[in-house]
Tab-separated table of C-alpha atoms and ligand atoms in Angstrom:
chain	number	residue	atom	x	y	z
H	130	MET	CA	5.082	2.155	-19.260
H	131	THR	CA	8.485	2.721	-17.838
H	132	THR	CA	8.874	3.237	-14.105
H	133	ASN	CA	12.373	4.730	-14.412
H	134	PRO	CA	12.284	8.200	-12.904
H	135	TYR	CA	15.939	9.189	-13.278
H	136	PRO	CA	16.674	12.090	-15.437
H	137	PRO	CA	19.584	11.907	-17.910
H	138	GLY	CA	22.763	12.828	-16.148
H	139	PHE	CA	21.560	11.694	-12.723
H	140	VAL	CA	24.658	11.505	-10.524
H	141	TRP	CA	25.400	8.553	-8.342
H	142	GLY	CA	28.114	8.943	-5.773
H	143	VAL	CA	29.603	8.337	-2.372
H	144	SER	CA	30.431	10.845	0.377
H	145	THR	CA	33.170	11.187	2.927
H	146	SER	CA	34.731	13.997	5.034
H	147	ALA	CA	38.269	14.856	5.797
H	148	TYR	CA	38.509	14.499	9.562
H	149	GLN	CA	36.488	11.232	9.371
H	150	ILE	CA	38.805	9.380	7.058
H	151	GLU	CA	42.160	11.103	6.535
H	152	GLY	CA	44.101	10.525	9.669
H	153	ALA	CA	47.637	11.890	9.515
H	154	ALA	CA	46.416	14.531	11.856
H	155	ALA	CA	49.931	15.859	12.752
H	156	GLU	CA	51.554	14.963	9.450
H	157	GLY	CA	52.392	16.890	6.313
H	158	GLY	CA	52.121	20.265	8.121
H	159	ARG	CA	48.479	20.009	9.113
H	160	GLY	CA	47.391	22.233	11.954
H	161	PRO	CA	44.948	21.173	14.783
H	162	SER	CA	41.254	21.614	14.320
H	163	VAL	CA	38.582	22.057	16.940
H	164	TRP	CA	37.843	18.289	16.508
H	165	ASP	CA	41.429	17.338	17.439
H	166	ILE	CA	40.910	19.262	20.719
H	167	ARG	CA	37.429	17.909	21.248
H	168	CYS	CA	38.743	14.322	21.025
H	169	ARG	CA	41.289	15.047	23.668
H	170	THR	CA	38.670	16.603	25.968
H	171	GLN	CA	37.418	14.050	28.530
H	172	GLY	CA	34.043	12.633	27.493
H	173	GLY	CA	34.126	14.342	24.076
H	174	VAL	CA	34.064	11.066	22.076
H	175	VAL	CA	32.999	7.609	23.088
H	176	GLY	CA	35.952	5.443	24.184
H	177	GLY	CA	38.310	8.281	23.827
H	178	ASP	CA	38.636	7.694	20.068
H	179	THR	CA	40.359	10.282	17.912
H	180	GLY	CA	40.729	11.024	14.161
H	181	ASP	CA	44.546	10.772	14.479
H	182	VAL	CA	44.665	7.722	12.134
H	183	ALA	CA	41.007	7.201	11.202
H	184	CYS	CA	41.048	5.262	7.875
H	185	ASP	CA	44.604	6.502	7.046
H	186	HIS	CA	43.186	7.804	3.834
H	187	TYR	CA	45.953	10.372	3.673
H	188	HIS	CA	48.305	7.469	2.830
H	189	ARG	CA	45.780	5.003	1.313
H	190	TRP	CA	43.957	7.417	-1.055
H	191	GLU	CA	45.017	5.514	-4.158
H	192	GLU	CA	43.482	2.345	-2.869
H	193	ASP	CA	40.377	4.230	-1.919
H	194	VAL	CA	40.009	5.816	-5.376
H	195	ALA	CA	40.479	2.363	-6.968
H	196	LEU	CA	37.717	0.950	-4.634
H	197	MET	CA	35.405	3.799	-5.877
H	198	LYS	CA	36.257	3.036	-9.470
H	199	GLY	CA	35.384	-0.626	-8.852
H	200	LEU	CA	32.186	0.359	-7.362
H	201	GLY	CA	31.279	2.319	-10.485
H	202	VAL	CA	30.310	5.797	-8.933
H	203	ASP	CA	30.034	8.814	-11.103
H	204	ALA	CA	31.176	11.246	-8.445
H	205	TYR	CA	32.888	11.528	-5.084
H	206	ARG	CA	31.997	14.137	-2.500
H	207	PHE	CA	34.853	14.771	-0.142
H	208	SER	CA	35.966	17.706	1.997
H	209	VAL	CA	39.196	19.703	2.188
H	210	ALA	CA	40.512	19.976	5.713
H	211	TRP	CA	40.966	23.735	6.235
H	212	PRO	CA	43.755	23.141	8.759
H	213	ARG	CA	45.663	20.955	6.249
H	214	VAL	CA	45.936	23.751	3.686
H	215	LEU	CA	46.074	26.667	6.138
H	216	PRO	CA	47.431	25.201	9.364
H	217	ARG	CA	46.613	28.337	11.396
H	218	GLY	CA	43.387	28.949	9.466
H	219	ARG	CA	44.861	32.044	7.664
H	220	GLY	CA	48.225	33.390	6.639
H	221	ALA	CA	50.889	30.834	5.765
H	222	VAL	CA	49.788	28.245	3.206
H	223	ASN	CA	50.803	24.631	3.438
H	224	GLU	CA	51.875	23.442	0.039
H	225	THR	CA	52.100	19.809	1.113
H	226	GLY	CA	48.548	19.931	2.083
H	227	LEU	CA	47.395	21.603	-1.105
H	228	ASP	CA	49.374	18.935	-3.031
H	229	PHE	CA	47.525	16.136	-1.335
H	230	TYR	CA	44.218	17.229	-2.712
H	231	ASP	CA	45.830	18.012	-6.152
H	232	ARG	CA	46.812	14.366	-6.415
H	233	LEU	CA	43.448	13.119	-5.219
H	234	ILE	CA	41.523	15.280	-7.751
H	235	ASP	CA	43.800	14.335	-10.668
H	236	ARG	CA	43.406	10.620	-9.812
H	237	LEU	CA	39.652	10.938	-9.536
H	238	LEU	CA	39.451	12.603	-12.886
H	239	ASP	CA	41.691	10.007	-14.471
H	240	SER	CA	39.387	7.400	-13.015
H	241	GLY	CA	36.287	8.945	-14.579
H	242	ILE	CA	35.002	10.132	-11.129
H	243	GLU	CA	33.812	13.736	-10.788
H	244	PRO	CA	35.170	15.440	-7.712
H	245	TRP	CA	32.517	17.270	-5.552
H	246	LEU	CA	34.585	19.479	-3.231
H	247	CYS	CA	33.019	20.475	0.094
H	248	LEU	CA	34.970	23.296	1.814
H	249	TYR	CA	33.819	22.725	5.304
H	250	HIS	CA	32.921	19.631	7.131
H	251	TRP	CA	33.247	20.895	10.711
H	252	ASP	CA	37.066	21.038	11.109
H	253	LEU	CA	37.536	24.706	11.937
H	254	PRO	CA	41.289	25.389	12.553
H	255	GLN	CA	41.825	25.660	16.308
H	256	ALA	CA	43.919	28.756	15.805
H	257	LEU	CA	40.740	30.524	14.503
H	258	HIS	CA	38.642	29.162	17.286
H	259	ASP	CA	41.200	30.825	19.695
H	260	LEU	CA	40.398	34.057	17.977
H	261	GLY	CA	36.678	33.654	18.574
H	262	GLY	CA	35.841	31.173	15.904
H	263	TRP	CA	32.372	31.327	14.476
H	264	SER	CA	31.249	33.574	17.406
H	265	SER	CA	33.362	36.237	15.700
H	266	ARG	CA	32.088	38.154	12.654
H	267	ASP	CA	35.673	38.028	11.296
H	268	CYS	CA	35.323	34.402	10.753
H	269	ALA	CA	33.271	34.973	7.563
H	270	GLY	CA	36.314	36.836	6.075
H	271	TRP	CA	38.724	34.081	7.126
H	272	TYR	CA	36.418	31.531	5.439
H	273	ALA	CA	36.204	33.567	2.259
H	274	ASP	CA	39.948	33.767	1.958
H	275	TYR	CA	40.229	30.018	2.486
H	276	ALA	CA	37.558	29.504	-0.244
H	277	ALA	CA	39.510	31.715	-2.604
H	278	LEU	CA	42.663	29.743	-1.981
H	279	CYS	CA	40.865	26.482	-2.893
H	280	ALA	CA	39.051	28.012	-5.818
H	281	LYS	CA	42.293	29.347	-7.358
H	282	ARG	CA	44.125	26.099	-6.682
H	283	TYR	CA	41.498	23.571	-7.809
H	284	GLY	CA	38.939	25.550	-9.834
H	285	ASP	CA	40.599	24.554	-13.164
H	286	ARG	CA	39.536	20.872	-12.532
H	287	VAL	CA	36.874	20.969	-9.856
H	288	LYS	CA	33.445	22.288	-11.048
H	289	ARG	CA	31.109	21.175	-8.303
H	290	TRP	CA	31.562	23.205	-5.087
H	291	ILE	CA	29.904	22.935	-1.764
H	292	THR	CA	30.224	25.797	0.801
H	293	PHE	CA	29.346	23.852	4.009
H	294	ASN	CA	28.167	20.508	5.257
H	295	GLU	CA	25.183	20.506	7.661
H	296	PHE	CA	25.245	24.033	8.995
H	297	SER	CA	22.783	23.355	11.803
H	298	VAL	CA	24.552	20.353	13.228
H	299	PHE	CA	27.860	22.040	13.897
H	300	THR	CA	26.376	25.275	15.097
H	301	LEU	CA	23.615	23.723	17.323
H	302	PHE	CA	25.783	20.954	18.729
H	303	GLY	CA	28.887	23.087	18.823
H	304	TYR	CA	27.300	26.203	20.601
H	305	ALA	CA	24.168	25.165	22.364
H	306	ILE	CA	23.821	21.456	23.003
H	307	PRO	CA	27.398	20.223	23.576
H	308	TRP	CA	27.535	17.173	21.402
H	309	ALA	CA	30.238	18.425	19.036
H	310	ALA	CA	33.233	20.715	18.808
H	311	PRO	CA	33.786	23.275	20.333
H	312	GLY	CA	31.210	22.206	22.920
H	313	ILE	CA	30.019	25.599	23.981
H	314	VAL	CA	26.649	26.081	25.642
H	315	ASP	CA	25.451	29.710	25.169
H	316	ARG	CA	22.420	31.240	23.439
H	317	ALA	CA	24.245	34.390	22.168
H	318	GLN	CA	27.184	32.521	20.878
H	319	HIS	CA	24.872	30.057	19.126
H	320	LEU	CA	22.964	32.947	17.409
H	321	ARG	CA	26.203	34.705	16.445
H	322	ALA	CA	27.586	31.456	15.055
H	323	ILE	CA	24.402	31.047	12.945
H	324	HIS	CA	24.628	34.484	11.540
H	325	HIS	CA	28.388	34.456	10.852
H	326	VAL	CA	28.205	31.052	9.222
H	327	ASN	CA	25.396	32.395	6.929
H	328	LEU	CA	27.676	35.358	6.085
H	329	ALA	CA	30.587	32.975	5.321
H	330	HIS	CA	28.336	30.940	3.081
H	331	GLY	CA	27.217	34.045	1.098
H	332	ASP	CA	30.864	35.319	0.829
H	333	GLY	CA	32.001	31.827	-0.199
H	334	VAL	CA	29.405	31.673	-2.991
H	335	ALA	CA	30.520	35.145	-4.274
H	336	VAL	CA	34.161	34.113	-4.217
H	337	LEU	CA	33.473	30.865	-6.019
H	338	ARG	CA	31.401	32.677	-8.688
H	339	ALA	CA	34.200	35.141	-9.310
H	340	LEU	CA	37.087	32.702	-9.478
H	341	VAL	CA	35.388	29.718	-11.067
H	342	PRO	CA	32.873	31.105	-13.493
H	343	ASP	CA	31.638	27.632	-14.610
H	344	ALA	CA	31.296	26.370	-11.053
H	345	SER	CA	28.036	24.584	-10.101
H	346	ILE	CA	27.573	25.649	-6.357
H	347	GLY	CA	25.479	24.119	-3.598
H	348	ALA	CA	25.207	24.075	0.185
H	349	ILE	CA	24.371	20.976	2.134
H	350	HIS	CA	21.496	21.170	4.618
H	351	ASN	CA	20.489	18.463	7.060
H	352	ARG	CA	16.671	18.588	6.957
H	353	GLN	CA	14.639	16.311	9.162
H	354	ILE	CA	10.982	16.702	10.139
H	355	VAL	CA	10.756	17.451	13.880
H	356	ILE	CA	7.942	15.542	15.598
H	357	PRO	CA	6.841	16.150	19.181
H	358	GLU	CA	7.655	13.050	21.288
H	359	THR	CA	4.186	13.251	22.707
H	360	ASP	CA	1.503	15.627	21.701
H	361	THR	CA	1.531	18.160	24.568
H	362	ALA	CA	1.748	22.059	24.270
H	363	GLU	CA	5.219	22.012	25.791
H	364	ASN	CA	6.529	19.484	23.320
H	365	ARG	CA	4.934	21.205	20.389
H	366	ALA	CA	6.495	24.504	21.352
H	367	ALA	CA	9.904	22.656	21.803
H	368	ALA	CA	9.489	21.050	18.376
H	369	ALA	CA	8.738	24.418	16.760
H	370	LEU	CA	11.852	26.129	17.941
H	371	LEU	CA	14.080	23.090	17.234
H	372	ASP	CA	12.512	22.999	13.795
H	373	GLU	CA	13.739	26.555	13.176
H	374	HIS	CA	17.223	25.850	14.478
H	375	TRP	CA	17.580	22.499	12.662
H	376	ASN	CA	15.742	23.047	9.425
H	377	LEU	CA	15.209	26.776	8.658
H	378	VAL	CA	17.829	29.200	10.026
H	379	PHE	CA	20.220	28.443	7.192
H	380	CYS	CA	17.995	27.456	4.219
H	381	ASP	CA	15.596	30.406	4.616
H	382	PRO	CA	18.028	33.346	4.790
H	383	GLN	CA	20.307	31.766	2.121
H	384	ILE	CA	17.497	30.960	-0.299
H	385	LEU	CA	14.483	33.168	0.670
H	386	GLY	CA	16.396	36.060	2.171
H	387	HIS	CA	14.944	36.082	5.712
H	388	TYR	CA	15.225	34.324	9.057
H	389	PRO	CA	12.225	32.237	10.372
H	390	PRO	CA	10.058	34.212	12.948
H	391	GLN	CA	11.353	33.317	16.340
H	392	THR	CA	15.003	33.441	15.191
H	393	ALA	CA	14.435	36.755	13.426
H	394	ASP	CA	13.666	38.338	16.770
H	395	HIS	CA	16.493	36.646	18.682
H	396	ILE	CA	19.212	37.310	16.054
H	397	GLU	CA	18.408	40.944	15.281
H	398	PRO	CA	21.200	42.367	17.521
H	399	TYR	CA	23.726	40.613	15.280
H	400	VAL	CA	22.447	41.601	11.911
H	401	GLN	CA	23.870	44.647	10.191
H	402	ALA	CA	22.582	46.721	7.166
H	403	GLY	CA	23.220	44.733	3.985
H	404	ASP	CA	23.779	41.354	5.673
H	405	MET	CA	20.633	39.618	4.359
H	406	ALA	CA	21.611	40.427	0.703
H	407	ARG	CA	25.150	39.351	1.324
H	408	ILE	CA	23.850	35.942	2.619
H	409	ALA	CA	21.334	35.313	-0.095
H	410	GLN	CA	23.624	34.584	-3.050
H	411	ALA	CA	22.141	32.384	-5.743
H	412	THR	CA	23.142	28.739	-5.711
H	413	ASP	CA	22.673	26.097	-8.296
H	414	TRP	CA	21.285	23.244	-6.242
H	415	PHE	CA	20.131	22.220	-2.886
H	416	GLY	CA	22.154	19.606	-1.032
H	417	LEU	CA	20.071	17.408	1.253
H	418	ASN	CA	21.416	15.165	4.033
H	419	HIS	CA	18.765	13.003	5.426
H	420	TYR	CA	18.559	9.900	7.614
H	421	GLY	CA	15.327	9.984	9.602
H	422	PRO	CA	12.939	12.264	11.580
H	423	ILE	CA	13.744	13.961	14.956
H	424	PHE	CA	11.660	13.393	17.992
H	425	ALA	CA	11.656	16.555	20.259
H	426	LYS	CA	10.608	17.162	23.741
H	427	ALA	CA	10.608	20.075	26.107
H	428	ASP	CA	13.728	19.866	28.262
H	429	PRO	CA	14.237	22.881	30.619
H	430	SER	CA	17.751	21.726	31.491
H	431	ARG	CA	18.847	22.544	27.908
H	432	VAL	CA	19.749	26.057	26.828
H	433	TRP	CA	16.936	26.556	24.414
H	434	GLY	CA	14.328	24.491	26.476
H	435	TYR	CA	14.162	21.683	23.928
H	436	GLY	CA	15.906	18.394	23.893
H	437	TRP	CA	15.982	15.134	21.826
H	438	GLY	CA	13.108	12.818	22.574
H	439	ASP	CA	12.605	9.098	21.712
H	440	ALA	CA	11.029	7.615	18.747
H	441	PRO	CA	7.782	5.751	19.514
H	442	PRO	CA	8.705	2.378	21.175
H	443	ASP	CA	7.487	0.320	18.233
H	444	SER	CA	9.499	2.224	15.560
H	445	PRO	CA	12.009	0.254	13.331
H	446	THR	CA	15.415	1.676	13.873
H	447	HIS	CA	18.955	1.514	12.375
H	448	GLY	CA	21.755	-0.395	14.085
H	449	VAL	CA	22.716	2.991	15.621
H	450	GLY	CA	19.159	3.638	16.861
H	451	TRP	CA	17.961	6.148	14.365
H	452	ALA	CA	14.295	5.777	13.358
H	453	ILE	CA	13.653	4.367	9.896
H	454	PHE	CA	10.900	6.339	8.363
H	455	PRO	CA	11.071	6.514	4.477
H	456	ASP	CA	7.834	8.535	4.257
H	457	ALA	CA	9.627	11.376	6.039
H	458	PHE	CA	12.299	11.367	3.319
H	459	ARG	CA	9.755	11.471	0.528
H	460	GLU	CA	7.864	14.366	2.194
H	461	GLU	CA	11.143	16.193	2.863
H	462	LEU	CA	12.128	16.066	-0.767
H	463	LEU	CA	8.717	17.358	-1.731
H	464	THR	CA	8.748	20.087	0.856
H	465	ILE	CA	12.127	21.295	-0.341
H	466	GLN	CA	10.964	21.349	-3.908
H	467	ARG	CA	7.903	23.523	-3.058
H	468	ARG	CA	9.651	25.844	-0.653
H	469	TYR	CA	13.078	26.534	-2.252
H	470	ARG	CA	12.495	25.677	-5.952
H	471	LEU	CA	15.944	24.494	-6.593
H	472	PRO	CA	17.239	21.168	-8.164
H	473	ILE	CA	17.972	18.810	-5.236
H	474	VAL	CA	21.019	16.619	-4.746
H	475	VAL	CA	20.797	14.044	-1.966
H	476	THR	CA	24.318	14.529	-0.619
H	477	GLU	CA	24.031	11.928	2.261
H	478	ASN	CA	21.799	9.019	3.150
H	479	GLY	CA	22.830	5.744	4.690
H	480	CYS	CA	22.603	3.377	7.499
H	481	GLY	CA	24.806	2.656	10.557
H	482	GLY	CA	25.458	-0.534	12.320
H	483	SER	CA	28.268	-2.654	13.813
H	484	ASP	CA	29.126	-4.835	10.920
H	485	VAL	CA	31.694	-7.593	11.322
H	486	VAL	CA	33.946	-9.581	9.040
H	487	GLU	CA	32.644	-13.233	9.220
H	488	ALA	CA	34.803	-16.293	9.363
H	489	ASP	CA	34.678	-16.656	5.474
H	490	GLY	CA	35.792	-13.075	5.071
H	491	ALA	CA	32.405	-11.707	4.030
H	492	VAL	CA	30.693	-8.741	5.607
H	493	ASN	CA	26.895	-9.264	5.404
H	494	ASP	CA	24.871	-6.171	6.151
H	495	PRO	CA	21.249	-6.877	5.137
H	496	HIS	CA	20.028	-4.211	7.514
H	497	ARG	CA	21.847	-1.628	5.341
H	498	ILE	CA	20.528	-3.056	2.110
H	499	ASN	CA	16.969	-3.048	3.501
H	500	TYR	CA	17.305	0.595	4.634
H	501	LEU	CA	18.851	1.699	1.268
H	502	THR	CA	16.183	-0.136	-0.757
H	503	ILE	CA	13.277	1.464	0.985
H	504	TYR	CA	14.862	4.986	1.080
H	505	ASN	CA	15.674	4.805	-2.637
H	506	ALA	CA	12.141	3.740	-3.261
H	507	ALA	CA	10.908	6.783	-1.312
H	508	MET	CA	13.237	9.039	-3.321
H	509	ARG	CA	11.752	7.665	-6.499
H	510	ASP	CA	8.224	8.260	-5.223
H	511	ALA	CA	9.131	11.809	-4.494
H	512	MET	CA	10.617	12.224	-7.934
H	513	ALA	CA	7.507	10.710	-9.488
H	514	GLN	CA	5.470	13.315	-7.574
H	515	GLY	CA	7.563	16.268	-8.824
H	516	ALA	CA	10.687	16.484	-6.727
H	517	ASP	CA	13.546	17.494	-9.132
H	518	VAL	CA	16.283	15.201	-7.638
H	519	ARG	CA	19.530	15.213	-9.774
H	520	GLY	CA	21.834	13.016	-7.775
H	521	TYR	CA	22.219	10.674	-4.771
H	522	PHE	CA	25.380	10.289	-2.601
H	523	LEU	CA	25.500	7.452	-0.231
H	524	TRP	CA	27.051	7.931	3.190
H	525	SER	CA	29.647	6.575	3.316
H	526	LEU	CA	32.332	5.015	1.104
H	527	LEU	CA	34.220	3.647	4.178
H	528	ASP	CA	33.542	2.985	7.826
H	529	ASN	CA	35.056	5.941	9.528
H	530	PHE	CA	35.331	8.154	12.608
H	531	GLU	CA	31.698	8.833	13.443
H	532	TRP	CA	32.249	12.033	15.515
H	533	GLY	CA	31.102	11.701	19.133
H	534	SER	CA	30.347	8.039	18.618
H	535	GLY	CA	33.964	7.244	17.636
H	536	TYR	CA	34.570	4.062	15.609
H	537	GLY	CA	31.646	2.154	17.113
H	538	GLN	CA	29.130	3.205	14.408
H	539	ARG	CA	29.873	1.858	10.868
H	540	PHE	CA	28.201	3.542	7.859
H	541	GLY	CA	30.540	2.386	5.093
H	542	LEU	CA	29.948	0.268	1.968
H	543	ILE	CA	33.353	-0.928	2.751
H	544	HIS	CA	34.367	-2.290	6.104
H	545	VAL	CA	37.534	-0.966	7.598
H	546	ASP	CA	39.368	-2.936	10.221
H	547	PHE	CA	40.720	-0.068	12.359
H	548	ALA	CA	43.485	-2.242	13.721
H	549	THR	CA	44.991	-3.279	10.394
H	550	LEU	CA	43.256	-0.677	8.234
H	551	LYS	CA	42.282	-3.486	5.756
H	552	ARG	CA	39.344	-2.575	3.526
H	553	THR	CA	36.695	-5.285	2.905
H	554	PRO	CA	33.744	-4.510	0.568
H	555	LYS	CA	30.425	-5.318	2.349
H	556	ALA	CA	27.373	-7.041	0.605
H	557	SER	CA	25.840	-3.577	0.388
H	558	SER	CA	28.629	-2.337	-1.950
H	559	ARG	CA	27.555	-5.066	-4.492
H	560	TRP	CA	23.928	-3.992	-3.964
H	561	TYR	CA	24.856	-0.287	-4.618
H	562	ALA	CA	26.878	-1.184	-7.767
H	563	ASP	CA	23.899	-3.092	-9.108
H	564	LEU	CA	21.472	-0.284	-8.242
H	565	MET	CA	23.511	2.190	-10.179
H	566	ALA	CA	24.009	-0.055	-13.175
H	567	GLN	CA	20.269	-0.800	-13.393
H	568	ALA	CA	19.378	2.888	-13.046
H	569	ARG	CA	21.838	3.807	-15.858
H	570	ALA	CA	20.535	1.127	-18.100
H	571	ALA	CA	16.981	2.206	-17.522
H	572	THR	CA	17.980	5.908	-18.056
H	573	SER	CA	19.552	5.303	-21.362
H	574	HIS	CA	16.730	3.022	-22.600
H	575	PRO	CA	13.434	4.548	-21.412
W	405	LIG	C1	26.012	13.330	9.095
W	405	LIG	C2	27.382	13.878	8.847
W	405	LIG	C3	28.414	12.902	8.474
W	405	LIG	C4	28.167	11.531	9.143
W	405	LIG	C5	26.706	11.116	9.048
W	405	LIG	C6	26.486	9.754	9.666
W	405	LIG	O1	25.371	14.192	10.013
W	405	LIG	O2	27.397	14.986	7.878
W	405	LIG	O3	29.634	13.412	8.716
W	405	LIG	O4	28.621	11.648	10.456
W	405	LIG	O5	25.879	12.070	9.592
């Protein structure tokens, strides 16, 4: 009996995002985003690192597409930088920025790699933040106009569209726990941001449907089981509220049409007649980013009374300290299947570390291969138990700017020397190429 669980057409890919790889922050007419400002705010990013140069993908994109072709991926998930195409977020369009993605998309297609275009990976134009950003209801309309610009420009060639990446990370860490741009700590602004981002998602789906009739549209949710650090009533209450903010306040309204219970009460002042229908537009698949579980604890010093706890002391962890817990991945896939009843695409999964180029030029990353092996096995178990998973995108193609951790945390299949920008495939890139080849062979010969 075959053990191959992959359905025909299963998509294997890699993911990146604009601010993490492009660099050229002040080139080609790009305007500043909230992350450019965050990097310049003291303490915003470890070591004072910035995305000014990053992987210099803006200039080295041809090499990067060639690397992907060599790897043998079916698809590439990338994001468009809103401030590169609309430097002030709305109004004047920057043709140079639009051209950059035209060239990238064309080269991907010529290379047999399907572009999966994500409209928003956290880089809100600073000019819009100055007008209120996601705290302002108007931001949904600004986003819809930006989505329309991209749909009209790229919709003839791009058929896979993603409205947002990880809604809860940039809203929670941007507006309640100050670990990301814009670094605000305020309950009301957090609630407003949640609701306005949901409206933007709904409007974005409607715009994409109207302008790209054959589009396949998804949204990317980071879902991670929230476990109380220790089993006390306070920690259980903390975990329950964090679970709403992290796992439910976007998926539930977008797919089920309502907010989860505690948030429904809190958010009511910001919800207007017709909003819930505007948010709950049908999508074609559920994008899941998953790395490991979260451990929560009561923390009265934080704005919502919860904070991040520690994994049990004996837990295996990534090089970057995240718990390795493949059962949570399997269960998450099954939970999503039961609760939301959409095909699932794993849009991010991967392993961080501090990989180095050795004397012989090799980059050996057995920790990553080990992590990916057990997480892929967990995904296959979930599929065997009924999870309808249609694709897997590994985070990430390249080592890159890892947000508040700067360049210290490397997630790439390809090592980047940030002094010379030289790319060196790691051992894990060979492992991934082999995995994809074996899966394809098994799929075509069941
Ligand atoms: C996810 C982000 C991605 C990257 C990985 C490690 O939360 O979507 O940009 O930072 O984590």
